[in-house]
XYZ file of C-alpha atoms in Angstrom:
322
model
C 88.755 133.060 168.453
C 91.930 134.295 166.848
C 92.780 132.746 163.426
C 96.611 132.155 162.962
C 97.820 132.126 159.384
C 101.081 130.531 158.937
C 103.630 132.120 156.436
C 103.032 129.455 153.698
C 99.293 129.702 153.896
C 99.522 133.561 153.723
C 101.747 133.468 150.596
C 99.383 130.758 149.123
C 96.205 133.012 149.586
C 97.980 136.017 148.011
C 99.534 134.119 145.116
C 96.627 132.098 144.027
C 94.895 133.432 140.979
C 91.204 132.905 141.881
C 90.277 132.751 138.115
C 92.131 129.498 137.947
C 89.958 128.071 140.610
C 86.835 129.140 138.702
C 88.156 127.597 135.504
C 88.985 124.244 137.380
C 85.369 124.223 138.893
C 83.810 124.647 135.452
C 86.041 121.993 133.938
C 84.820 119.485 136.640
C 81.284 120.463 136.253
C 81.366 120.250 132.507
C 83.278 116.999 132.626
C 86.032 118.103 130.196
C 88.119 120.944 128.901
C 86.368 121.174 125.556
C 82.992 121.645 127.016
C 84.335 123.919 129.691
C 85.803 126.173 126.938
C 82.537 126.320 125.204
C 80.780 127.090 128.283
C 83.091 129.968 129.233
C 83.364 131.121 125.591
C 87.154 130.855 125.557
C 89.527 128.658 123.607
C 90.541 125.187 124.626
C 94.248 126.106 124.897
C 93.301 128.881 127.377
C 91.568 126.411 129.688
C 94.354 123.868 129.388
C 96.968 126.581 130.216
C 94.907 127.637 133.279
C 94.923 124.078 134.525
C 98.597 123.770 134.214
C 99.169 126.912 136.013
C 96.866 125.910 138.919
C 98.496 122.483 139.219
C 101.956 124.241 139.235
C 100.759 126.579 141.834
C 99.445 123.802 144.117
C 102.222 121.235 143.232
C 99.452 118.727 142.688
C 97.878 116.797 139.762
C 94.156 117.448 139.847
C 92.860 115.654 136.875
C 93.421 112.138 135.614
C 92.900 112.700 131.761
C 93.429 109.965 129.309
C 91.614 109.149 125.987
C 88.024 108.220 126.911
C 88.669 108.820 130.598
C 88.077 111.858 132.807
C 88.323 111.677 136.631
C 89.448 113.701 139.693
C 92.578 112.763 141.630
C 92.126 112.792 145.439
C 93.747 116.258 145.514
C 91.290 117.304 142.737
C 88.296 116.116 144.539
C 89.261 117.881 147.640
C 89.931 121.155 145.739
C 86.548 120.864 143.778
C 84.603 120.491 147.111
C 86.246 123.735 148.384
C 85.730 125.394 145.003
C 82.071 124.828 145.119
C 81.826 126.215 148.652
C 83.825 129.362 147.594
C 81.497 129.856 144.512
C 78.412 129.469 146.708
C 79.782 132.144 148.991
C 80.831 134.394 146.035
C 77.363 133.996 144.290
C 75.527 135.437 147.333
C 77.601 138.665 147.525
C 75.238 140.633 145.111
C 72.249 139.581 147.224
C 73.970 140.557 150.422
C 74.977 143.908 149.035
C 71.537 144.616 147.583
C 69.619 144.029 150.602
C 68.186 147.259 151.973
C 66.638 148.330 155.253
C 63.490 149.445 153.708
C 62.456 146.236 151.939
C 63.111 142.508 151.809
C 64.783 141.660 148.554
C 67.301 139.068 147.399
C 67.268 135.499 146.086
C 66.377 132.201 147.887
C 67.874 129.054 146.512
C 66.090 125.836 147.279
C 67.390 122.195 146.796
C 64.661 119.637 147.063
C 63.923 116.113 146.381
C 61.005 115.357 143.740
C 58.337 114.391 146.162
C 57.907 117.352 148.365
C 54.058 117.529 148.620
C 53.013 119.622 151.726
C 50.023 121.971 151.885
C 51.736 123.643 154.898
C 54.829 124.458 152.987
C 52.850 125.658 150.077
C 50.997 128.091 152.159
C 54.304 129.515 153.552
C 55.583 129.922 150.047
C 52.492 131.515 148.786
C 52.074 134.045 151.560
C 55.778 134.918 151.447
C 55.679 135.528 147.737
C 52.619 137.850 148.054
C 54.264 139.775 150.974
C 57.732 140.179 149.460
C 57.351 140.550 145.690
C 60.950 141.596 145.371
C 62.383 138.292 146.327
C 63.326 135.708 143.554
C 63.589 131.970 143.842
C 65.549 129.130 142.207
C 64.496 125.582 142.990
C 66.672 122.658 142.142
C 65.150 119.102 142.186
C 67.699 116.246 142.947
C 68.293 113.341 145.103
C 68.542 113.660 148.836
C 72.297 113.174 149.078
C 72.870 116.006 146.650
C 70.438 118.157 148.533
C 72.515 117.799 151.724
C 75.682 118.377 149.692
C 74.454 121.657 148.266
C 73.394 123.001 151.646
C 76.794 121.840 153.186
C 78.642 123.541 150.398
C 76.597 126.750 150.636
C 75.118 126.714 147.101
C 71.541 126.296 148.567
C 69.780 128.471 151.036
C 67.920 125.388 152.371
C 67.217 121.771 151.552
C 64.056 119.695 151.759
C 64.796 116.054 151.704
C 64.922 112.593 153.369
C 67.723 111.886 155.878
C 69.162 108.886 157.312
C 71.739 108.358 160.128
C 74.340 111.151 160.253
C 73.822 112.303 156.695
C 73.396 115.928 157.955
C 76.158 115.993 160.625
C 77.002 119.619 161.354
C 73.872 120.950 159.724
C 70.596 122.128 161.296
C 67.661 119.933 160.659
C 63.947 120.061 161.492
C 61.002 117.832 160.436
C 58.985 119.816 157.894
C 56.329 117.074 157.622
C 55.755 113.256 157.864
C 54.426 111.149 155.067
C 53.764 107.438 154.641
C 54.735 105.313 151.702
C 52.621 102.613 150.298
C 52.974 100.061 147.455
C 50.922 100.614 144.311
C 50.183 99.009 140.927
C 48.970 100.367 137.707
C 45.580 99.728 135.775
C 47.054 96.855 133.655
C 48.360 94.955 136.543
C 46.370 91.761 137.583
C 46.012 92.938 141.184
C 44.497 96.343 140.236
C 41.071 96.642 141.977
C 41.578 93.832 144.528
C 41.011 94.736 148.069
C 43.205 93.562 150.942
C 45.747 91.677 148.858
C 47.691 89.406 151.057
C 51.517 89.772 150.968
C 52.062 86.377 149.465
C 50.103 87.344 146.406
C 52.999 89.916 145.715
C 55.798 87.248 145.753
C 58.086 87.599 142.575
C 56.252 90.584 141.159
C 58.335 92.988 139.190
C 59.186 96.201 141.252
C 59.700 99.787 140.492
C 62.160 101.545 142.840
C 63.396 104.845 144.086
C 67.324 105.169 143.993
C 67.300 106.094 147.658
C 65.876 102.668 148.528
C 69.452 101.335 148.468
C 70.899 99.913 151.611
C 71.370 102.608 154.267
C 69.609 105.007 152.010
C 66.919 107.354 153.333
C 64.221 105.149 151.929
C 65.744 101.805 153.039
C 62.579 101.043 155.013
C 60.593 101.219 151.743
C 63.028 98.612 150.359
C 62.340 96.499 153.515
C 58.560 96.806 152.783
C 59.256 95.503 149.220
C 61.278 92.684 150.757
C 58.512 91.713 153.176
C 56.266 91.492 150.177
C 58.852 89.254 148.374
C 58.834 91.503 145.262
C 61.455 90.813 142.759
C 64.761 91.713 144.585
C 66.194 93.393 141.493
C 63.863 96.286 140.484
C 62.776 96.361 136.737
C 62.855 100.093 136.818
C 64.673 102.697 139.018
C 64.474 106.524 139.260
C 65.259 109.319 141.714
C 62.243 111.313 140.435
C 58.689 110.829 141.983
C 57.000 111.647 138.701
C 59.047 109.045 136.740
C 58.374 106.373 139.474
C 54.646 107.093 139.267
C 54.774 107.042 135.414
C 56.413 103.579 135.513
C 54.000 102.177 138.001
C 50.996 103.498 136.038
C 52.565 102.070 132.811
C 52.615 98.618 134.328
C 56.374 98.138 134.679
C 55.929 96.870 138.278
C 54.694 97.493 141.745
C 56.395 100.534 143.498
C 56.183 102.835 146.382
C 54.738 106.276 146.482
C 53.669 108.606 149.447
C 50.123 107.783 150.219
C 48.894 111.388 150.274
C 50.504 111.950 146.868
C 48.947 108.898 145.233
C 45.456 109.523 146.662
C 44.220 111.497 143.743
C 45.447 108.997 141.261
C 43.819 106.132 143.198
C 40.443 108.104 143.138
C 40.969 108.735 139.346
C 41.694 104.942 138.604
C 45.343 105.451 137.647
C 46.891 103.650 140.690
C 45.848 100.965 143.230
C 47.184 100.324 146.691
C 48.229 96.707 147.096
C 49.410 96.678 150.809
C 47.206 97.389 153.697
C 47.881 100.615 155.819
C 49.006 98.726 159.029
C 52.067 97.420 156.983
C 53.230 100.917 156.016
C 55.752 103.092 157.833
C 56.280 106.862 158.222
C 58.992 108.901 156.659
C 60.178 112.320 157.798
C 60.814 115.045 155.249
C 63.318 117.480 156.813
C 64.294 121.062 156.402
C 68.076 121.182 156.312
C 70.270 124.373 156.638
C 73.852 125.222 157.309
C 74.592 127.237 160.448
C 77.761 128.612 158.553
C 75.914 130.156 155.687
C 75.568 133.953 155.670
C 72.066 134.842 154.767
C 70.670 137.899 152.997
C 67.405 139.302 154.272
C 65.325 137.416 151.791
C 66.776 134.086 152.873
C 66.649 134.831 156.620
C 63.051 136.166 156.328
C 61.884 133.004 154.349
C 63.592 130.628 156.722
C 61.979 132.426 159.579
C 58.590 132.035 158.025
C 59.178 128.286 157.579
C 60.426 127.752 161.070
C 57.507 129.760 162.518
C 55.147 127.508 160.708
C 56.883 124.318 162.010
C 56.834 125.777 165.672
C 53.171 126.783 165.463
C 51.788 123.528 163.779
C 51.859 120.304 165.783
C 53.643 117.416 163.878
C 50.356 115.490 163.967
C 48.953 118.152 161.640
C 51.895 118.009 159.407
C 51.672 114.182 159.025
C 49.983 113.137 155.836
C 48.681 109.526 155.835
């Protein structure tokens, strides 16, 4: 397909100082000019001047800055989204250039939620690391929405996360594994150790929640489970991190949801207790998310191929942890 560049667009591409875009992106991510200047080891007036030049070039106001207030304008938000994508592309150039025909080398960037626990995935990672010792990794743990955002913007090779609805429209998705969430309490809870607790016994109990249990979030069905149990509608504690949710349940802050296969060892050790019978629970898919637009170096392509080969060769029933 032929790409037609109009005269104005051509002038803009040639006239734009790409360093200004870099400065603007850092200002947004550091949430202020002073912190951005410190991050880039330049003076504050230098950063302010760069922003003014960028706004002049674009003919748009990018930041709403007032005392005690820092926010992006609609134009600034649009530019920042594109800036992140540009930086994701630029950051991969050294790996693309360094890849050789003789060996697999490069860098794999993974964005993942905090509760990725899969023996099958672990085996792929271990075997790949042994086979290709020149490949390096960066793993960022964040919430599912940010995982999808990083993959979409090209700052992550792949994402491992929960999905709901059309969250990943335009991206490639595959089910990595399936897990089942249950409700658990800690050792100090009155229901600890009781077998087959009826749901009515849970009514009004304080709750611990994942942030993604919000309406239309990827763990909304876990919220529905809490609602069926009539737990307190407003959680006492909320976190996006599995370890923190587990910590708060164990500490007695309330009843909360955890993947059954993740909690199994804690149940056996007496740190957690399941308070809902298995038939009440529902399955959740953890997905591998990638962007078809991303140019991959040999390390990224080889690692993704290893993951996809495992998925294709292993029935979902074997990758389902109940």
